[in-house]
């Protein structure tokens, strides 16, 4: 079956703009989480959603937000983009919430802020 | 903040040799997962090991976990050029019903020379 699908794969935005990234989890998976990867900070947890509810949130400013739809698809939004938001944004899904579940990642969305 | 530290940061070996990567973490965990990332791509799940397990195998991969030392190791036997990638350990400290939140190490860059 299809893996975690993220769109768009690559995008370039200007400082001050906003961006929306989309993620379709593996069929049947209900938990979706987002991570940011940068050379300086490595892989950092943004947030996790399960059944349309945010269950966990990382240490990111309020400019970073997300949501999950009833079909488990998720979007994340970054408003008022800053140069430091340039990163690979990874979406991941798992069958259930909670520990012990294998977490599968998508190919990511490369965001460049100029 | 990074929960884990990986050692070494970079490893270069010849095809056919074994590669061992180590991961240390700071707090009690529920499970630990290893991932591979090819340059610019998403994370590929390799193995999940639970805190009550000491060793797991998957093909040419062997993972050990020592909770008393808060450390794990990933062994790749008979390495191939295609194993060239970055390898990350990720710990999950959340409870069974409180969602999952992976904390990643900085990764080991493995280069397998043909």
Coordinates of C-alpha atoms in Angstrom, one line a residue:
Chain A
X1 CA 0.0 0.0 0.0
X2 CA 1.0 3.6 -0.5
X3 CA 3.3 5.2 2.0
X4 CA 3.1 8.6 3.6
X5 CA 2.6 11.2 0.8
X6 CA 3.6 14.8 1.2
X7 CA 2.9 17.7 -1.1
X8 CA 4.5 19.8 -2.4
X9 CA 7.9 18.3 -2.5
X10 CA 9.7 21.6 -3.1
X11 CA 8.7 25.2 -2.7
X12 CA 10.2 28.6 -2.4
X13 CA 8.6 31.4 -0.5
X14 CA 9.4 34.9 0.4
X15 CA 9.9 36.2 3.9
X16 CA 6.6 37.3 5.5
X17 CA 4.5 34.9 3.3
X18 CA 2.7 31.9 4.7
X19 CA 2.8 28.3 3.5
X20 CA 0.6 25.2 3.8
X21 CA 2.0 21.8 3.5
X22 CA -0.1 18.7 3.1
X23 CA 0.3 15.1 4.2
X24 CA -1.7 12.0 3.5
X25 CA -0.9 9.2 6.0
X26 CA -0.7 5.5 5.2
X27 CA -4.2 4.1 4.7
X28 CA -5.7 3.2 8.0
X29 CA -3.2 5.2 10.1
X30 CA -4.9 7.7 12.4
X31 CA -1.9 9.4 14.0
X32 CA 0.0 12.0 12.1
X33 CA 3.0 13.9 13.3
X34 CA 5.2 16.6 11.8
X35 CA 9.0 17.2 12.2
X36 CA 11.3 19.9 11.0
X37 CA 14.8 19.0 9.9
X38 CA 17.6 21.7 9.6
X39 CA 21.4 21.3 9.4
X40 CA 21.7 23.3 12.7
X41 CA 19.0 21.9 14.8
X42 CA 18.6 18.4 13.4
X43 CA 15.2 16.7 13.5
X44 CA 12.7 18.4 15.8
X45 CA 9.2 17.4 16.7
X46 CA 6.5 20.0 15.7
X47 CA 3.2 18.4 16.7
X48 CA 1.1 15.2 16.6
X49 CA -2.6 14.8 15.7
X50 CA -4.9 11.9 16.4
X51 CA -8.6 11.8 15.6
X52 CA -8.5 15.5 14.5
X53 CA -7.1 16.5 17.9
X54 CA -3.6 17.8 18.6
X55 CA -2.1 15.4 21.2
X56 CA 1.4 16.7 21.5
X57 CA 3.2 20.0 20.6
X58 CA 6.9 20.7 20.3
X59 CA 8.7 24.0 21.2
X60 CA 7.9 26.0 18.2
X61 CA 6.3 29.5 18.0
X62 CA 2.6 30.0 17.4
X63 CA 3.4 30.7 13.7
X64 CA 3.5 27.0 13.2
X65 CA 0.1 25.4 13.3
X66 CA -1.6 22.3 12.0
X67 CA -4.8 20.4 11.7
X68 CA -6.1 17.0 10.9
X69 CA -9.2 16.2 8.9
X70 CA -11.7 13.4 9.4
X71 CA -10.0 11.2 6.8
X72 CA -6.7 11.6 8.8
X73 CA -5.1 13.8 6.2
X74 CA -3.2 16.6 7.8
X75 CA -1.9 20.1 6.9
X76 CA 0.6 22.3 8.6
X77 CA 0.8 26.0 8.2
X78 CA 3.6 28.4 8.8
X79 CA 2.7 32.1 8.8
X80 CA 5.0 35.1 8.5
X81 CA 7.8 33.1 7.2
X82 CA 11.3 33.8 8.4
X83 CA 14.6 32.8 6.7
X84 CA 15.2 30.3 9.5
X85 CA 12.1 28.4 8.6
X86 CA 13.9 27.0 5.6
X87 CA 14.0 23.3 6.2
X88 CA 12.8 19.9 5.3
X89 CA 9.4 19.3 6.8
X90 CA 8.6 15.6 7.4
X91 CA 5.3 14.1 8.0
X92 CA 4.9 10.8 9.7
X93 CA 2.0 8.4 10.4
X94 CA 1.4 5.5 12.7
X95 CA -1.5 3.1 13.2
X96 CA -2.4 4.3 16.6
X97 CA -1.4 6.9 19.1
X98 CA 0.9 6.1 21.9
X99 CA 4.3 4.5 22.2
X100 CA 5.3 1.2 20.7
X101 CA 3.9 2.0 17.3
X102 CA 6.2 2.0 14.3
X103 CA 6.2 5.5 12.9
X104 CA 6.6 5.9 9.1
X105 CA 7.8 9.0 7.4
X106 CA 7.1 10.6 4.1
X107 CA 9.7 12.0 1.6
X108 CA 9.3 15.5 3.1
X109 CA 8.6 19.0 1.7
X110 CA 11.6 21.1 1.1
X111 CA 10.8 24.7 2.0
X112 CA 13.2 27.5 1.1
X113 CA 12.5 31.0 2.4
X114 CA 14.2 33.8 0.5
Chain B
X1 CA 16.7 19.5 22.4
X2 CA 18.3 16.3 21.3
X3 CA 17.7 13.3 23.6
X4 CA 20.2 11.2 21.9
X5 CA 23.8 11.4 20.9
X6 CA 25.2 9.2 18.2
X7 CA 28.7 7.9 17.8
X8 CA 30.5 8.1 15.6
X9 CA 29.3 11.2 13.7
X10 CA 30.8 9.8 10.5
X11 CA 32.0 6.3 9.5
X12 CA 33.7 5.3 6.3
X13 CA 34.2 1.6 5.5
X14 CA 34.7 -0.8 2.6
X15 CA 32.0 -2.9 1.1
X16 CA 31.7 -6.2 2.9
X17 CA 32.8 -4.8 6.2
X18 CA 30.5 -4.5 9.2
X19 CA 29.3 -1.0 10.4
X20 CA 28.5 -0.3 14.0
X21 CA 26.7 2.8 15.2
X22 CA 26.0 3.7 18.7
X23 CA 23.3 5.9 20.3
X24 CA 23.0 7.1 23.9
X25 CA 20.0 8.8 25.4
X26 CA 19.3 10.6 28.7
X27 CA 15.9 9.7 30.0
X28 CA 13.8 6.5 30.4
X29 CA 12.2 5.4 27.2
X30 CA 9.3 3.2 26.0
X31 CA 11.0 2.3 22.8
X32 CA 13.8 3.2 20.4
X33 CA 13.6 3.3 16.6
X34 CA 16.3 3.4 14.0
X35 CA 15.9 5.2 10.7
X36 CA 18.0 5.6 7.6
X37 CA 18.0 8.8 5.5
X38 CA 19.5 9.1 2.1
X39 CA 20.6 12.5 1.1
X40 CA 17.7 14.9 0.7
X41 CA 15.1 12.1 1.2
X42 CA 12.7 11.1 3.9
X43 CA 13.3 8.7 6.8
X44 CA 13.1 5.0 6.2
X45 CA 12.1 2.9 9.3
X46 CA 14.6 0.1 10.1
X47 CA 13.8 -1.4 13.4
X48 CA 11.8 -0.7 16.6
X49 CA 13.0 -2.1 19.8
X50 CA 11.0 -1.9 23.0
X51 CA 12.4 -1.1 26.4
X52 CA 11.9 -4.7 27.6
X53 CA 13.8 -6.1 24.6
X54 CA 17.6 -6.5 24.5
X55 CA 18.2 -7.4 20.9
X56 CA 16.4 -7.5 17.5
X57 CA 17.4 -8.7 14.1
X58 CA 16.1 -7.8 10.6
X59 CA 18.0 -9.1 7.7
X60 CA 21.6 -7.7 7.9
X61 CA 20.6 -5.4 10.8
X62 CA 21.1 -6.1 14.4
X63 CA 20.0 -3.7 17.1
X64 CA 20.8 -4.0 20.8
X65 CA 19.4 -2.0 23.7
X66 CA 20.9 -1.6 27.1
X67 CA 18.5 0.4 29.3
X68 CA 20.9 0.4 32.2
X69 CA 23.4 2.2 30.2
X70 CA 20.8 4.2 28.2
X71 CA 22.4 3.1 25.0
X72 CA 21.6 1.3 21.8
X73 CA 23.7 0.1 18.9
X74 CA 22.9 -0.7 15.2
X75 CA 25.1 -3.2 13.4
X76 CA 25.0 -3.6 9.7
X77 CA 26.7 -6.7 8.5
X78 CA 28.3 -7.3 5.1
X79 CA 27.7 -3.6 4.1
X80 CA 27.0 -2.5 0.6
X81 CA 27.5 0.7 -1.3
X82 CA 23.7 1.2 -1.2
X83 CA 23.9 1.3 2.7
X84 CA 25.5 4.7 2.3
X85 CA 23.2 7.1 4.2
X86 CA 22.7 8.9 7.5
X87 CA 21.4 6.7 10.3
X88 CA 19.3 8.1 13.2
X89 CA 18.1 6.7 16.5
X90 CA 14.9 8.1 17.9
X91 CA 13.5 7.6 21.3
X92 CA 9.9 7.7 22.3
X93 CA 9.2 8.6 25.9
X94 CA 5.4 9.2 25.8
X95 CA 2.9 7.0 27.4
X96 CA 0.6 4.5 25.7
X97 CA -2.3 6.9 25.6
X98 CA -0.5 10.3 25.5
X99 CA 0.6 10.2 21.9
X100 CA 4.0 9.6 20.5
X101 CA 6.8 12.1 20.2
X102 CA 10.2 11.0 18.8
X103 CA 13.4 12.7 19.9
X104 CA 16.2 12.1 17.5
X105 CA 19.9 11.9 17.8
X106 CA 22.2 13.9 15.5
X107 CA 22.8 10.9 13.3
X108 CA 25.8 9.0 11.9
X109 CA 26.8 9.5 8.3
X110 CA 27.9 6.1 6.9
X111 CA 29.8 5.9 3.7
X112 CA 30.4 2.5 2.2
X113 CA 33.1 2.5 -0.4
X114 CA 32.9 0.0 -3.3

